[in-house]
Coordinates of C-alpha atoms and ligand atoms in Angstrom, one line a residue:
M35 CA -30.8 -11.2 -6.3
K36 CA -28.7 -8.9 -3.7
M37 CA -25.9 -7.8 -5.7
I38 CA -22.3 -7.8 -3.9
P39 CA -19.9 -5.3 -5.2
F40 CA -16.1 -6.3 -4.7
N41 CA -15.8 -2.6 -3.0
K42 CA -17.6 0.1 -1.6
P43 CA -15.9 2.9 -0.4
Y44 CA -17.2 3.9 3.4
L45 CA -18.7 7.3 4.3
T46 CA -18.3 7.9 7.8
G47 CA -20.9 10.7 7.6
K48 CA -18.6 13.6 8.4
E49 CA -16.8 14.4 4.9
M50 CA -19.2 16.8 3.5
H51 CA -19.0 18.5 6.6
Y52 CA -15.5 19.1 6.5
I53 CA -15.2 19.6 2.7
Y54 CA -18.0 22.5 3.1
Q55 CA -15.9 23.8 5.9
A56 CA -12.7 23.7 3.9
V57 CA -14.3 25.7 0.8
Y58 CA -16.0 28.1 2.9
S59 CA -12.6 28.9 4.8
G60 CA -11.4 30.1 1.5
K61 CA -8.7 28.3 1.4
I62 CA -8.7 25.5 -0.5
S63 CA -5.5 24.8 -2.3
G64 CA -3.0 22.4 -0.3
N65 CA -1.2 22.7 2.9
G66 CA -3.7 24.4 4.7
I67 CA -5.9 23.1 8.5
F68 CA -6.6 19.9 7.2
T69 CA -3.3 18.8 5.3
R70 CA -1.6 19.6 8.7
K71 CA -4.1 18.1 11.1
C72 CA -4.0 14.7 8.7
Q73 CA -0.2 15.0 8.7
E74 CA 0.1 15.5 12.4
F75 CA -2.2 12.6 13.3
F76 CA 0.2 10.3 11.4
E77 CA 3.2 11.8 13.0
Q78 CA 1.6 11.3 16.1
K79 CA -0.1 7.6 16.2
Y80 CA 2.7 6.1 13.9
G81 CA 6.1 7.9 14.9
F82 CA 6.4 8.9 11.4
R83 CA 9.5 11.8 11.0
K84 CA 7.6 13.5 8.8
A85 CA 4.3 13.0 6.9
L86 CA 3.5 14.8 3.9
L87 CA -0.1 14.0 1.9
T88 CA 0.2 13.8 -1.9
T89 CA -2.1 13.1 -4.5
S90 CA -1.3 9.0 -4.5
C91 CA 0.9 6.4 -3.2
T92 CA 2.0 6.6 -6.9
D93 CA 3.3 9.9 -6.5
A94 CA 4.4 9.3 -3.0
L95 CA 6.8 7.0 -4.4
E96 CA 7.6 9.3 -7.4
M97 CA 8.9 11.3 -4.4
C98 CA 10.8 9.0 -2.9
A99 CA 12.7 8.0 -6.1
M100 CA 13.6 11.7 -6.4
L101 CA 14.8 12.0 -2.7
A102 CA 16.7 8.6 -3.3
G103 CA 18.4 10.7 -6.5
I104 CA 17.7 7.5 -8.6
K105 CA 19.4 8.1 -11.8
P106 CA 20.1 6.1 -15.4
G107 CA 21.9 2.7 -14.5
D108 CA 21.0 2.6 -10.9
E109 CA 19.2 -1.0 -9.6
V110 CA 16.2 -1.0 -7.2
I111 CA 15.3 -4.7 -5.8
M112 CA 11.5 -5.4 -5.1
P113 CA 8.7 -8.3 -5.6
S114 CA 7.3 -8.8 -8.9
Y115 CA 4.3 -9.9 -7.6
T116 CA 2.8 -6.3 -6.8
F117 CA 1.1 -3.5 -8.5
V118 CA 2.6 -1.7 -11.2
S119 CA 3.1 1.8 -9.3
T120 CA 6.0 0.3 -6.8
A121 CA 8.0 -0.3 -10.1
L122 CA 6.9 3.1 -11.6
A123 CA 9.0 5.9 -10.3
F124 CA 12.1 4.0 -10.4
V125 CA 11.9 3.0 -13.9
R126 CA 11.1 6.5 -15.2
A127 CA 14.2 7.7 -13.0
G128 CA 16.1 5.2 -15.5
A129 CA 16.5 2.4 -13.0
R130 CA 16.7 -1.4 -13.5
I131 CA 14.1 -3.2 -11.6
T132 CA 15.8 -6.8 -10.1
F133 CA 12.5 -8.9 -9.1
V134 CA 12.3 -11.0 -6.3
D135 CA 10.5 -14.0 -5.9
S136 CA 7.3 -14.2 -3.3
H137 CA 7.6 -17.1 -0.7
K138 CA 6.2 -20.1 -1.6
D139 CA 2.9 -19.7 0.6
Y140 CA 2.2 -16.1 0.6
P141 CA 2.7 -13.2 -1.6
N142 CA 5.5 -10.7 0.4
L143 CA 9.0 -11.0 -1.2
D144 CA 11.5 -13.8 0.3
E145 CA 13.9 -11.6 2.3
E146 CA 16.3 -14.6 2.2
E147 CA 16.5 -13.9 -1.9
I148 CA 17.6 -9.9 -1.5
E149 CA 21.0 -10.0 -0.7
K150 CA 22.0 -12.4 -3.7
Y151 CA 20.6 -9.5 -6.1
I152 CA 22.6 -6.7 -4.7
S153 CA 25.3 -5.1 -6.9
P154 CA 27.7 -2.0 -6.4
R155 CA 24.7 -0.3 -8.9
T156 CA 22.0 -1.2 -6.3
K157 CA 20.6 2.0 -4.5
A158 CA 17.1 0.9 -3.0
I159 CA 15.0 -2.2 -1.9
V160 CA 11.2 -1.8 -2.1
P161 CA 9.4 -4.2 0.1
V162 CA 5.8 -4.5 -0.4
H163 CA 3.6 -5.2 2.7
Y164 CA 1.0 -7.4 0.7
A165 CA -2.2 -7.3 2.5
G166 CA -0.8 -5.3 5.0
I167 CA 1.0 -8.3 6.3
A168 CA 4.5 -7.2 7.6
C169 CA 7.7 -8.3 5.4
D170 CA 10.3 -9.4 7.8
M171 CA 12.0 -5.7 8.2
D172 CA 14.6 -6.6 10.9
R173 CA 16.0 -8.8 8.1
I174 CA 15.6 -6.0 5.6
M175 CA 17.1 -3.1 7.5
D176 CA 20.1 -5.3 8.3
V177 CA 21.0 -6.1 4.6
A178 CA 20.3 -2.6 3.3
D179 CA 22.6 -1.4 6.5
R180 CA 25.4 -3.5 5.4
H181 CA 25.5 -2.7 1.6
N182 CA 24.5 1.2 2.5
I183 CA 21.2 0.9 0.3
L184 CA 17.9 2.7 1.0
V185 CA 15.0 1.0 2.0
I186 CA 11.7 2.2 0.8
E187 CA 8.3 0.6 2.3
D188 CA 5.5 0.3 -0.1
A189 CA 3.1 0.7 2.7
A190 CA 0.2 1.5 0.3
Q191 CA -2.1 -1.6 1.9
A192 CA -0.3 -1.4 5.5
I193 CA -2.1 1.3 7.2
D194 CA -2.6 0.7 11.0
S195 CA -0.6 -2.7 10.9
Y196 CA 2.9 -3.5 12.7
Y197 CA 5.9 -5.5 12.5
K198 CA 7.0 -6.6 16.1
G199 CA 5.3 -3.9 17.7
K200 CA 6.2 -1.3 15.3
P201 CA 3.8 0.6 12.7
L202 CA 4.2 -0.4 8.9
G203 CA 5.6 3.0 7.0
S204 CA 8.0 4.0 10.0
I205 CA 10.9 1.2 9.7
G206 CA 12.2 2.1 6.5
H207 CA 13.9 4.9 5.5
M208 CA 11.0 6.2 4.2
A209 CA 7.6 5.0 3.0
A210 CA 4.6 5.6 0.6
F211 CA 0.7 4.8 1.6
S212 CA -2.2 5.0 -0.5
F213 CA -5.8 6.6 0.2
H214 CA -7.2 5.1 -3.4
E215 CA -10.9 4.4 -2.8
T216 CA -10.0 0.6 -2.4
K217 CA -8.1 0.9 0.7
N218 CA -8.9 0.9 4.4
I219 CA -8.9 4.9 4.8
N220 CA -9.6 6.5 1.5
S221 CA -10.2 9.7 0.1
G222 CA -10.9 8.7 -3.5
E223 CA -7.6 9.2 -5.2
G224 CA -4.6 10.2 -2.2
G225 CA -1.7 9.1 -0.6
L226 CA 0.8 9.7 2.1
L227 CA 4.8 10.0 2.0
A228 CA 6.4 9.1 5.5
I229 CA 10.2 10.1 6.3
N230 CA 12.3 8.3 9.0
D231 CA 15.4 9.7 8.2
D232 CA 15.9 12.7 8.9
R233 CA 18.6 13.6 5.9
F234 CA 15.3 13.8 3.9
I235 CA 13.2 16.0 5.8
R236 CA 14.1 19.2 4.3
R237 CA 14.3 18.2 1.2
S238 CA 10.9 16.3 0.8
E239 CA 9.4 19.2 1.6
I240 CA 10.7 21.0 -1.4
I241 CA 9.9 18.6 -3.9
W242 CA 6.6 18.4 -2.5
E243 CA 5.9 22.0 -3.2
K244 CA 7.2 22.2 -6.7
G245 CA 10.8 22.3 -5.9
T246 CA 10.6 25.5 -3.7
N247 CA 10.9 26.3 0.0
R248 CA 7.6 27.5 0.5
A249 CA 6.1 25.4 3.3
E250 CA 9.4 27.2 5.0
F251 CA 8.2 30.4 4.0
F252 CA 4.8 29.6 5.6
R253 CA 6.1 28.9 8.7
G254 CA 8.2 32.3 8.6
E255 CA 11.5 30.3 8.6
V256 CA 13.0 32.5 5.7
N257 CA 11.3 35.7 4.3
K258 CA 11.0 35.0 0.5
Y259 CA 10.8 31.8 -1.2
G260 CA 12.2 30.6 -4.7
W261 CA 13.0 27.8 -6.8
C262 CA 15.5 25.6 -4.9
D263 CA 15.1 21.9 -6.6
T264 CA 13.5 19.7 -8.5
G265 CA 10.0 18.8 -7.5
S266 CA 6.2 18.7 -8.9
S267 CA 3.1 19.4 -7.6
F268 CA 2.7 16.3 -5.2
L269 CA 0.3 18.3 -2.6
P270 CA -3.6 17.4 -2.8
S271 CA -6.1 20.2 -2.6
E272 CA -7.8 20.9 1.3
I273 CA -11.1 19.1 -0.5
I274 CA -9.2 15.7 -0.2
A275 CA -7.5 16.7 3.1
A276 CA -10.8 17.7 4.4
Y277 CA -12.5 14.3 3.7
L278 CA -9.1 12.1 4.4
W279 CA -9.9 13.9 8.2
A280 CA -13.5 12.6 8.6
Q281 CA -11.8 9.4 7.5
L282 CA -8.5 9.6 10.1
E283 CA -11.1 10.3 13.3
N284 CA -13.0 7.0 12.6
I285 CA -9.6 5.0 11.9
N286 CA -10.4 2.7 15.0
E287 CA -14.1 2.1 13.9
I288 CA -13.0 1.2 10.7
Q289 CA -10.0 -1.2 11.4
K290 CA -12.2 -2.6 14.0
K291 CA -15.3 -4.0 11.5
R292 CA -12.7 -4.9 8.8
I293 CA -10.9 -6.8 11.0
A294 CA -13.9 -8.6 12.4
L295 CA -14.8 -9.5 8.8
W296 CA -11.5 -10.8 7.6
E297 CA -11.8 -12.8 10.8
K298 CA -15.2 -14.2 10.0
Y299 CA -14.0 -15.1 6.3
Y300 CA -11.0 -16.9 8.1
N301 CA -12.6 -19.1 10.6
G302 CA -15.6 -19.8 8.3
L303 CA -13.1 -21.2 5.7
E304 CA -10.4 -22.5 7.8
G305 CA -11.1 -26.3 8.2
W306 CA -12.5 -26.2 4.2
A307 CA -9.5 -25.2 2.9
D308 CA -7.5 -28.0 4.3
G309 CA -8.1 -30.4 1.4
N310 CA -9.9 -28.2 -1.0
I311 CA -7.9 -25.2 -2.1
K312 CA -4.0 -24.4 -1.7
S313 CA -4.4 -22.1 1.2
L314 CA -6.2 -19.2 2.9
P315 CA -4.0 -16.1 4.1
V316 CA -0.4 -16.9 6.4
I317 CA 0.5 -14.1 9.0
P318 CA 4.1 -14.4 10.2
K319 CA 4.5 -14.5 13.9
Y320 CA 6.2 -10.8 13.6
A321 CA 2.9 -9.1 11.5
T322 CA -0.5 -7.8 12.4
N323 CA -3.5 -8.2 10.5
N324 CA -5.1 -4.9 9.3
G325 CA -8.2 -6.2 7.5
H326 CA -7.4 -4.8 4.1
L327 CA -8.0 -7.8 2.0
F328 CA -9.1 -11.5 2.2
Y329 CA -7.8 -13.7 -0.3
L330 CA -8.0 -17.3 -1.3
V331 CA -5.1 -19.4 -3.0
S332 CA -7.0 -22.2 -5.6
R333 CA -4.9 -25.3 -6.6
S334 CA -5.3 -24.1 -10.3
T335 CA -6.5 -21.5 -12.5
D336 CA -9.4 -23.1 -13.6
Q337 CA -10.2 -24.2 -9.9
R338 CA -10.3 -19.8 -9.5
A339 CA -12.3 -19.6 -12.4
N340 CA -14.9 -21.7 -11.1
L341 CA -15.0 -19.9 -7.9
I342 CA -15.2 -16.7 -9.5
N343 CA -18.0 -17.8 -12.0
R344 CA -19.8 -19.3 -9.0
L345 CA -19.9 -16.0 -7.2
K346 CA -20.7 -14.1 -10.1
E347 CA -23.7 -16.2 -10.4
N348 CA -25.1 -15.2 -7.1
G349 CA -24.2 -11.7 -7.3
V350 CA -21.2 -11.6 -5.5
H351 CA -18.3 -9.5 -7.4
A352 CA -14.4 -11.3 -6.7
V353 CA -11.6 -10.6 -8.2
F354 CA -7.9 -11.9 -8.7
H355 CA -5.0 -9.3 -9.3
Y356 CA -1.5 -8.7 -10.4
L357 CA 0.0 -10.1 -13.1
S358 CA 3.3 -10.6 -11.9
L359 CA 5.7 -7.5 -13.0
H360 CA 8.3 -9.5 -14.8
N361 CA 5.7 -11.0 -17.3
S362 CA 4.0 -7.5 -18.3
Q363 CA 3.8 -5.9 -21.6
Y364 CA 6.2 -3.1 -20.4
Y365 CA 8.7 -5.0 -18.1
K366 CA 9.2 -8.7 -20.0
N367 CA 11.8 -7.7 -22.5
L368 CA 14.0 -5.5 -19.6
H369 CA 13.4 -8.5 -17.2
D370 CA 16.9 -10.3 -16.4
G371 CA 14.9 -13.6 -17.7
R372 CA 14.8 -15.3 -14.3
E373 CA 12.0 -17.4 -13.7
L374 CA 9.7 -16.1 -10.5
P375 CA 7.7 -19.0 -10.5
N376 CA 6.0 -18.2 -6.8
A377 CA 4.8 -14.8 -8.0
D378 CA 3.5 -16.3 -10.9
F379 CA 1.6 -18.8 -8.7
F380 CA 0.0 -15.8 -7.1
S381 CA -0.9 -14.4 -10.3
E382 CA -2.6 -17.6 -11.9
N383 CA -4.3 -18.6 -8.5
L384 CA -5.2 -15.8 -5.6
V385 CA -8.7 -14.4 -5.7
R386 CA -9.9 -11.8 -3.4
L387 CA -12.9 -11.6 -1.5
P388 CA -15.3 -9.0 -1.1
L389 CA -13.9 -6.8 1.9
F390 CA -15.6 -3.6 2.8
F391 CA -17.0 -1.5 5.9
E392 CA -20.7 -2.2 4.7
L393 CA -20.6 -5.9 4.0
T394 CA -22.5 -7.5 6.4
E395 CA -22.0 -10.4 8.7
D396 CA -25.0 -12.4 6.9
D397 CA -23.5 -11.1 3.5
A398 CA -20.0 -12.9 4.8
D399 CA -22.0 -15.9 5.7
M400 CA -23.6 -16.2 2.1
I401 CA -20.6 -16.1 0.5
I402 CA -18.6 -18.5 2.8
S403 CA -21.2 -21.2 2.0
L404 CA -21.0 -20.3 -1.9
I405 CA -17.2 -20.9 -1.2
K406 CA -17.7 -24.1 0.4
G407 CA -20.6 -25.2 -1.8
L408 CA -17.7 -25.7 -5.4
Ligands
PLP281 C1 -3.1 0.7 -4.4 C2 -1.4 0.8 -4.4 C3 -0.4 1.4 -5.2 C4 -1.0 2.4 -6.0 O1 -1.7 3.5 -4.9 P1 -2.2 4.8 -5.8 O2 -2.6 5.5 -4.3 O3 -3.3 4.0 -6.7 O4 -1.5 5.4 -5.8 C5 0.9 1.1 -4.7 N1 1.1 0.0 -4.4 C6 0.4 -1.0 -3.7 C7 1.2 -2.4 -3.3 C8 -1.1 -0.8 -4.1 O5 -2.0 -1.7 -3.0

């Protein structure tokens, strides 16, 4: 029986070559040639005012919380149906999280619900573009501007995806991307902070470099450097940046393949889904699909368990995810007690199918027929 894993990180072929180059260049700490190549790529292709590689998306969000000046007693608004990291940095800085429910028919937060949870203590909104599908950013930016609060996009899954033609991650005041091995573009672990508001650029480089103005020193803008702010060691080494560069050189090919597989699943299941399960992914008119993940929503948790078991018996590994954060062991006693039924529904019914570069069309066909045979 052929085993089909849930994910397999794709190697473009140049990774080891660039790593070799980085290692033998004699400069393997952070902020070297490959780091700068990657950062310039993001700034040019997606129009971020400043791009900084980080060791993870979690770390990029940590930098966002520092830049936003989050302190105890502040409030931050975000969806509950998301990965832990969306909340972590803000909770660590002492903020209280106000969770907003998902839309009824897809997991992104319901933009219309945001405004009623804004209080004088609200400092930021953190929308998550689930599956790389854009939140309604015009609405979110409008609410944020009227209340003078920041928007930090959790764009972990949203590389090369767009909202009304604008790249995700370029719209909020700042944004965080992930290059974890499960994402479209990966470096094992890795991330990116994108800054779109000039007010934060200088400080972002200082926080990135352990609270020092070393980046300015390297550019020759100051003649000595020292400790000037809070910060940490958020830079990845050149070895990671070299790996990432090989991926970025192939981004168009990677995206094309993933989107084709996504569409194969969608077209193969479309007619059947009506009447058999709750739904397939929903993509609003203003959003694009970046082929990050393909999911189904079952009618019941039993139906989902049957589906996952049937696939497993045939060597196919499908997974579900996100115990809503408002129900998590860590946060449930800190949550304000509101029910978030749509987030819970996705926790209980959403299932992800294998989707990776080396998945073949035949594999996808086989998975489609197993599902339809349910
Ligand atoms: C993957 C992911 C993260 C975390 O990314 P890391 O690079 O592993 O830190 C955060 N938020 C969302 C929505 C994610 O999917």
